[in-house]
mmCIF file of C-alpha atoms in Angstrom:
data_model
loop_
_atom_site.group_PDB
_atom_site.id
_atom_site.type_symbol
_atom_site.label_atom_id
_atom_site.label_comp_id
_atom_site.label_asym_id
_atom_site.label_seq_id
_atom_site.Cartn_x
_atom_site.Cartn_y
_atom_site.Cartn_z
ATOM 1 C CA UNK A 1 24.861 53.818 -22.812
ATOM 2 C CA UNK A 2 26.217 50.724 -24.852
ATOM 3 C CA UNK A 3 22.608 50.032 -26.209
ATOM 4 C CA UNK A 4 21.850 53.328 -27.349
ATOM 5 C CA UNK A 5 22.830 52.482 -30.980
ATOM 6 C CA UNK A 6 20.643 49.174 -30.398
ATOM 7 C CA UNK A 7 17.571 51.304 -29.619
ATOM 8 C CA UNK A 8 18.055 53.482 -32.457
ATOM 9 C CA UNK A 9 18.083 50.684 -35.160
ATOM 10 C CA UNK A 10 14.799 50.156 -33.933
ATOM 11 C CA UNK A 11 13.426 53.634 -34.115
ATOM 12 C CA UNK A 12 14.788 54.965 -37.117
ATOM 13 C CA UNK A 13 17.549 52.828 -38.916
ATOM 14 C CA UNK A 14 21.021 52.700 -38.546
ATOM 15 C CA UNK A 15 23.004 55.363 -36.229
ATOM 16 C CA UNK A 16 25.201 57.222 -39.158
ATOM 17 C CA UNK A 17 28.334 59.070 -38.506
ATOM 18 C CA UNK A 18 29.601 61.769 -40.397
ATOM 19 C CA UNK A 19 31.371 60.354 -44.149
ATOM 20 C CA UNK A 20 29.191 57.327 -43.954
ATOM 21 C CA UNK A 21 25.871 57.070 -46.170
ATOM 22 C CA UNK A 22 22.623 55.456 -45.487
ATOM 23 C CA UNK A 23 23.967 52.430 -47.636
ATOM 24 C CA UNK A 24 26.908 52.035 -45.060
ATOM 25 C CA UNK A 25 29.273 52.930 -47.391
ATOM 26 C CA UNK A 26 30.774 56.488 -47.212
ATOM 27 C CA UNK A 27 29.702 59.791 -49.209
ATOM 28 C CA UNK A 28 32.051 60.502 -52.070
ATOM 29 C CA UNK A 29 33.357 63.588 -53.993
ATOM 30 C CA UNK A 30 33.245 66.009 -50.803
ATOM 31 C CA UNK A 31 36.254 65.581 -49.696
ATOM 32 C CA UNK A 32 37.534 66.042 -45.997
ATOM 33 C CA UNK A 33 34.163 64.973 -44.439
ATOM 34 C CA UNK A 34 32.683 68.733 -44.970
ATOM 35 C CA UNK A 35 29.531 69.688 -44.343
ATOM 36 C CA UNK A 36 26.897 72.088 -45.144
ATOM 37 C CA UNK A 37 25.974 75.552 -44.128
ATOM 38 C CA UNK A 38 23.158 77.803 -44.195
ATOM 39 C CA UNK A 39 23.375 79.324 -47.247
ATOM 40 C CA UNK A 40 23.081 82.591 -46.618
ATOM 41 C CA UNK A 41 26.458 82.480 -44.861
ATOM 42 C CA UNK A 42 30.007 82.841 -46.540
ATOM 43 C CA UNK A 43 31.568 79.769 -46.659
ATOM 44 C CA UNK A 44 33.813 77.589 -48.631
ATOM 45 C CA UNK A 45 32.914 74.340 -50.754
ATOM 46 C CA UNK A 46 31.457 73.069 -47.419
ATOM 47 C CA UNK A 47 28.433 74.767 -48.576
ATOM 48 C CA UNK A 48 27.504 72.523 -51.117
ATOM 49 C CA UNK A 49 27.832 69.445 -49.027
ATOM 50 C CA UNK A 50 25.671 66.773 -50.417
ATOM 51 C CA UNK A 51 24.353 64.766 -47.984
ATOM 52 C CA UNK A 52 22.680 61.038 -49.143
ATOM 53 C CA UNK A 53 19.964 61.746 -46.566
ATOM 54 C CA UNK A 54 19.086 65.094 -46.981
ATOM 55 C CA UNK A 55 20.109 68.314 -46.881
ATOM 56 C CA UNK A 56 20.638 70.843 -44.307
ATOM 57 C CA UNK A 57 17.040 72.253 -43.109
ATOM 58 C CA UNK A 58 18.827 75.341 -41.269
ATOM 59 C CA UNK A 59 17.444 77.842 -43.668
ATOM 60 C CA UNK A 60 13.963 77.253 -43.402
ATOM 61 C CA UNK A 61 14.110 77.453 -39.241
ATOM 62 C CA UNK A 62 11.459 79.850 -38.675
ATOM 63 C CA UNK A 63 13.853 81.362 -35.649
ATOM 64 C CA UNK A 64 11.669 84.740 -35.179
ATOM 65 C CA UNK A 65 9.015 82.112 -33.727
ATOM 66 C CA UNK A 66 11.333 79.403 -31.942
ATOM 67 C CA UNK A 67 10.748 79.208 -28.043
ATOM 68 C CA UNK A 68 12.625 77.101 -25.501
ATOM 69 C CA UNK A 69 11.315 75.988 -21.616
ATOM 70 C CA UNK A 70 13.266 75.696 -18.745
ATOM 71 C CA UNK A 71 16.783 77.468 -19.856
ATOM 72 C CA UNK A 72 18.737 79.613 -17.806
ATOM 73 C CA UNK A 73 18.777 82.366 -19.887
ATOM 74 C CA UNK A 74 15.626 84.005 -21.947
ATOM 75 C CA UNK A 75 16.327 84.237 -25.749
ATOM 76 C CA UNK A 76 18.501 81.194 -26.524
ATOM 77 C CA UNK A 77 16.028 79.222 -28.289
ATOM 78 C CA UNK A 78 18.109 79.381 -31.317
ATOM 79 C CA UNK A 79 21.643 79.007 -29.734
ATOM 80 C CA UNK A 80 21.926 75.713 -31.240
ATOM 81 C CA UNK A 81 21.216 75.901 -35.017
ATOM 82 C CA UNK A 82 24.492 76.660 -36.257
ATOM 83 C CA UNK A 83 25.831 76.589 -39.464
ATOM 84 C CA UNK A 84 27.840 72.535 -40.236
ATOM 85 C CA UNK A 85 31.239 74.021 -40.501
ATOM 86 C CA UNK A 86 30.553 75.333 -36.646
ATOM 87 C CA UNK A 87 28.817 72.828 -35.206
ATOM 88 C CA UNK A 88 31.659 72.396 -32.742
ATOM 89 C CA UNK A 89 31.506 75.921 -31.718
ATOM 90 C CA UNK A 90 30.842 75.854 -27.433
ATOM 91 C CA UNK A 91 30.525 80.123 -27.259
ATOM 92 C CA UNK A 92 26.826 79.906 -27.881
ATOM 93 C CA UNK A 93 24.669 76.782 -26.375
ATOM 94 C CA UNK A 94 21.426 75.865 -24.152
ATOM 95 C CA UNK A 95 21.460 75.317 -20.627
ATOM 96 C CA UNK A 96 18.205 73.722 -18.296
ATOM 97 C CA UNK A 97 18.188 75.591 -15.126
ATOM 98 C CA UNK A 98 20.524 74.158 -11.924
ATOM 99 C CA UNK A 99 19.363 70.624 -11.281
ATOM 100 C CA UNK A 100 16.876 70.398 -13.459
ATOM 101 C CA UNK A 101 17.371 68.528 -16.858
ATOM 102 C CA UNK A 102 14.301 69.105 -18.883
ATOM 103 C CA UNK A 103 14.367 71.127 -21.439
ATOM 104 C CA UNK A 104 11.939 71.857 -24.368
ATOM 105 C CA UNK A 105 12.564 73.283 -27.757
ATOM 106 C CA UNK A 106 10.037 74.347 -30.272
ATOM 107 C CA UNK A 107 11.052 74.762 -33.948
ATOM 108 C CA UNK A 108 8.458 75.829 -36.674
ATOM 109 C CA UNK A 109 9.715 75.942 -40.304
ATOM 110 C CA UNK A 110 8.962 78.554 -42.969
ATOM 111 C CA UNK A 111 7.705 75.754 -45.072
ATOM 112 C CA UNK A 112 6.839 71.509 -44.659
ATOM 113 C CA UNK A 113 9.811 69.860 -44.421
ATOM 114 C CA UNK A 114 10.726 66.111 -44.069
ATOM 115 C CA UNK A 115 12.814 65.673 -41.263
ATOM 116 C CA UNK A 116 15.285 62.910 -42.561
ATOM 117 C CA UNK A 117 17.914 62.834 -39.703
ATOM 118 C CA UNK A 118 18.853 64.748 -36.318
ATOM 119 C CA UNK A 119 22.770 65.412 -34.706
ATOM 120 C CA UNK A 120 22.213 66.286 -31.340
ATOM 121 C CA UNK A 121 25.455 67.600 -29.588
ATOM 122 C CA UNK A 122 26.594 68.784 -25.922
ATOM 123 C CA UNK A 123 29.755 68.840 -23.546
ATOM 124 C CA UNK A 124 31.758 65.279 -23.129
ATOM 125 C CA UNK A 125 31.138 65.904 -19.173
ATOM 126 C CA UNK A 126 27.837 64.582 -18.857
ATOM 127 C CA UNK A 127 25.251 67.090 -19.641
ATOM 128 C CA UNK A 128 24.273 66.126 -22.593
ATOM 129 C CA UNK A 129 20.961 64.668 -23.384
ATOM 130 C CA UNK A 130 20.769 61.095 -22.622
ATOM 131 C CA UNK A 131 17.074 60.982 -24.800
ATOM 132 C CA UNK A 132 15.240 63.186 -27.114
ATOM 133 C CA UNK A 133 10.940 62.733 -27.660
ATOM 134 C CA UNK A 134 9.520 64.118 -30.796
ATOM 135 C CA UNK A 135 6.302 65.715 -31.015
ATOM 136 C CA UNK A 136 5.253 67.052 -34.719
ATOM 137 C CA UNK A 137 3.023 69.989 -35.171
ATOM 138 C CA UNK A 138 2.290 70.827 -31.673
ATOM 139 C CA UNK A 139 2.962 74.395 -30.477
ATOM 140 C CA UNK A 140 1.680 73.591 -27.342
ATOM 141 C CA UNK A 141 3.756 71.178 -25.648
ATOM 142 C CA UNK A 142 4.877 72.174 -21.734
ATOM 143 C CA UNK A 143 6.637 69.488 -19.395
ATOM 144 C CA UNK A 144 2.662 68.155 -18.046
ATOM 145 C CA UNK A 145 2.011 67.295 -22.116
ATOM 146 C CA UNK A 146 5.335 66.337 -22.730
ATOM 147 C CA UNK A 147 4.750 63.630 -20.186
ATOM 148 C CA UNK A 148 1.041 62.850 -20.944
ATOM 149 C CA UNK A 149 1.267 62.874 -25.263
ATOM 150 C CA UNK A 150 2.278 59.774 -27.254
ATOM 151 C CA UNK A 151 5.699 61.407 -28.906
ATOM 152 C CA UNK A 152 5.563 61.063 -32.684
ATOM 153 C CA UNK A 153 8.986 59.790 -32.288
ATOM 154 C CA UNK A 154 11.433 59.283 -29.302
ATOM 155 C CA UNK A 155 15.203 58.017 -28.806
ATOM 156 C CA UNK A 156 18.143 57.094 -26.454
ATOM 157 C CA UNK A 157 21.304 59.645 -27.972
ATOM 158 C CA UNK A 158 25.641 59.288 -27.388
ATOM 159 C CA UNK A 159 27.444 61.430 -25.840
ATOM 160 C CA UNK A 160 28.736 62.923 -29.244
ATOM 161 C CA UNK A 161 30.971 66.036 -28.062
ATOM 162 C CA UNK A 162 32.046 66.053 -31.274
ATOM 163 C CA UNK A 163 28.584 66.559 -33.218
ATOM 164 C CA UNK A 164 29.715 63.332 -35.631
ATOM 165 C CA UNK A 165 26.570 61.178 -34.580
ATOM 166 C CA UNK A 166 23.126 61.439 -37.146
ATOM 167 C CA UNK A 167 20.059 59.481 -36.021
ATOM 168 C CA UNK A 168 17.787 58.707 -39.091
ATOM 169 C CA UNK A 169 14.451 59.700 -38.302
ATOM 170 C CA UNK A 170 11.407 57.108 -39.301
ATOM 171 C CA UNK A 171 10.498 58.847 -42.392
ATOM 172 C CA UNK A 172 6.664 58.434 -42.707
ATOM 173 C CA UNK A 173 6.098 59.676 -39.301
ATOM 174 C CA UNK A 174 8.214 62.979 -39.791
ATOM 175 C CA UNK A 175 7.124 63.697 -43.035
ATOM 176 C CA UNK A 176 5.376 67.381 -44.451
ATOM 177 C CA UNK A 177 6.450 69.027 -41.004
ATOM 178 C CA UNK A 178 4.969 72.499 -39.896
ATOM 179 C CA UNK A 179 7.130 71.899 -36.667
ATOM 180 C CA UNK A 180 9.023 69.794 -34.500
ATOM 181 C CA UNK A 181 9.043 69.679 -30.964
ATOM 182 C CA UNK A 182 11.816 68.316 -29.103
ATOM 183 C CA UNK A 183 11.603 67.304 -25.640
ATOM 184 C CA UNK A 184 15.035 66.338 -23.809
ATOM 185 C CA UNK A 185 13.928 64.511 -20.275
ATOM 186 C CA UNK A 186 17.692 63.918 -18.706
ATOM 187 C CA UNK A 187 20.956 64.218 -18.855
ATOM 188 C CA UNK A 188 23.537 61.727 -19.651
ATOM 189 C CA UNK A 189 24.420 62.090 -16.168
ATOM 190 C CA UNK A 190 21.037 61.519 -14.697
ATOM 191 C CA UNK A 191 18.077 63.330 -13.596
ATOM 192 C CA UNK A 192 19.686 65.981 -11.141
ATOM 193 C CA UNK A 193 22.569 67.361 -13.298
ATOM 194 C CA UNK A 194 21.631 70.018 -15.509
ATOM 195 C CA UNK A 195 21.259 69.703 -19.711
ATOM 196 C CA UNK A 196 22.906 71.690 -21.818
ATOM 197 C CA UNK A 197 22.867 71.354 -25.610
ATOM 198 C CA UNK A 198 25.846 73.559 -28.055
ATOM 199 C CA UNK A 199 24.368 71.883 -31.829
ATOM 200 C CA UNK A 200 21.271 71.042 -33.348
ATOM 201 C CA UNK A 201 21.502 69.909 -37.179
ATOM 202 C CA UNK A 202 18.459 68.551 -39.082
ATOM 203 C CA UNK A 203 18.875 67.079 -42.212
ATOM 204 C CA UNK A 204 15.933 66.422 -45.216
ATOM 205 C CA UNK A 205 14.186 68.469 -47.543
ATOM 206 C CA UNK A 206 11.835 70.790 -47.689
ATOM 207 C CA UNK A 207 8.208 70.948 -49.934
ATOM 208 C CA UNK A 208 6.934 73.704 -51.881
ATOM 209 C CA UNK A 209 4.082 74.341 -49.157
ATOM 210 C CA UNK A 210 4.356 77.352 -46.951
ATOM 211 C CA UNK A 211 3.133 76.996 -43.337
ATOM 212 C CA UNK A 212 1.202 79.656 -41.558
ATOM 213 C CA UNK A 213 1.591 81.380 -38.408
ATOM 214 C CA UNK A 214 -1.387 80.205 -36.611
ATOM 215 C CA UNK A 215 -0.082 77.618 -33.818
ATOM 216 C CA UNK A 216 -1.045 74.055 -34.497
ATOM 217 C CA UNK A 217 -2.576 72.375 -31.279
ATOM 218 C CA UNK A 218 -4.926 69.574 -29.874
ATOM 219 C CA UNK A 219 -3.250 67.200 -32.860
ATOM 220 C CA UNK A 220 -2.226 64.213 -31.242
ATOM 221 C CA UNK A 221 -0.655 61.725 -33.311
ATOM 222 C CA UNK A 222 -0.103 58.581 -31.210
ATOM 223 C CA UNK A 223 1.744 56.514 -33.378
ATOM 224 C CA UNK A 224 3.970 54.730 -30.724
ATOM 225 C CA UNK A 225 7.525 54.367 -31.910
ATOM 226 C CA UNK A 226 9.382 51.183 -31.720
ATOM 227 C CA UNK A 227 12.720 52.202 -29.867
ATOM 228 C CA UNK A 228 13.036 50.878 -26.244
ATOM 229 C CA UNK A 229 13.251 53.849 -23.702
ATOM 230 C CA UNK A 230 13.385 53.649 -19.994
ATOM 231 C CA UNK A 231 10.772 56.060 -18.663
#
């Protein structure tokens, strides 16, 4: 995967870890490389992390309508959104049935966001998501679309283990978001070993403007992104 960070600077900017700013310096005045939570959990100062890029769009996950294809188990969808502080945590996670890597996730908001940046963590064995495509506003997406549709957005991920890795997103294609698809197409380990993901953390902010619960569909936006992917 040595030209996964490559790819990204193409696609969305420059592959950020965790302490380091959009500027390429390193955030200040946080101390310890904390993060931020969902708000409506106890927590300490790690709360109130400040990130340059964004903040945490956790809260306005609209998880009573989230849906995930292809997992093991029925009612995982929102296994992954975790709180920052326990983004590491392996107890709860998404797994793609045996053999089979794809897996989609569906997540509509509460109210438009702008999706700024997107960690993306598994295991260090493997079965972690070698890619991720991006479709915005579509409720409809199953593995045939997945294939067929233009992603708004797509991109070649690390092995992060350690959730440390944030891929900017391009901005003006991710902006006022009812929802965000995300469609993971293999494994780090190939196309017969099984996904699983333990974190999903979006960063940006959200607008004033409340979605509705009526599923977007037959929106195609076919903006084709500029990161090289092997199909």
């Amino acid at each position: 995967m040595s030209n996964c960070r490559d790819e990204h600077v193409e696609a969305g900017g420059r592959v950020l870890r965790d302490g380091e700013s959009s500027n390429g310096g390193h955030e200040h005045g946080h101390g310890h490389g904390h993060g931020h939570g969902h708000h409506d959990h106890e927590c300490d100062h790690s709360c109130s992390h400040d990130d340059p890029d964004g903040n945490s769009l956790l809260q306005y996950i609209d998880t009573t309508r989230t849906k995930c294809l292809n997992s093991r188990r029925s009612g995982v969808a929102n296994n992954c959104f975790k709180p920052y502080n326990l983004r590491r945590d392996r107890e709860k996670f998404i797994h793609s049935e045996e053999d089979d890597p794809e897996l989609i996730l569906y997540i509509p908001f509460l109210v438009a966001v702008n999706l700024k940046s997107i960690c993306i963590s598994g295991p260090g064995d493997g079965s972690s998501p070698s890619e991720v495509w991006m479709f915005r506003d579509r409720s409809d997406v199953d593995f045939d679309l997945a294939h067929d549709l233009k992603p708004t957005a797509k991109f070649r991920l690390t092995e992060d283990p350690e959730a440390n890795v944030w891929y900017p997103t391009p901005l003006t294609k991710l902006q006022h978001l009812k929802s965000i698809t995300l469609f993971f197409p293999e494994a780090v380990a190939g196309d017969d070993v099984s996904t699983k993901i333990t974190y999903i953390g979006m960063r940006g902010t959200a607008t004033s403007i409340k979605t509705t619960n009526k599923a977007v569909v037959g929106v195609n936006y076919e903006i084709r992104p500029q990161a090289k992917v092997n199909n």
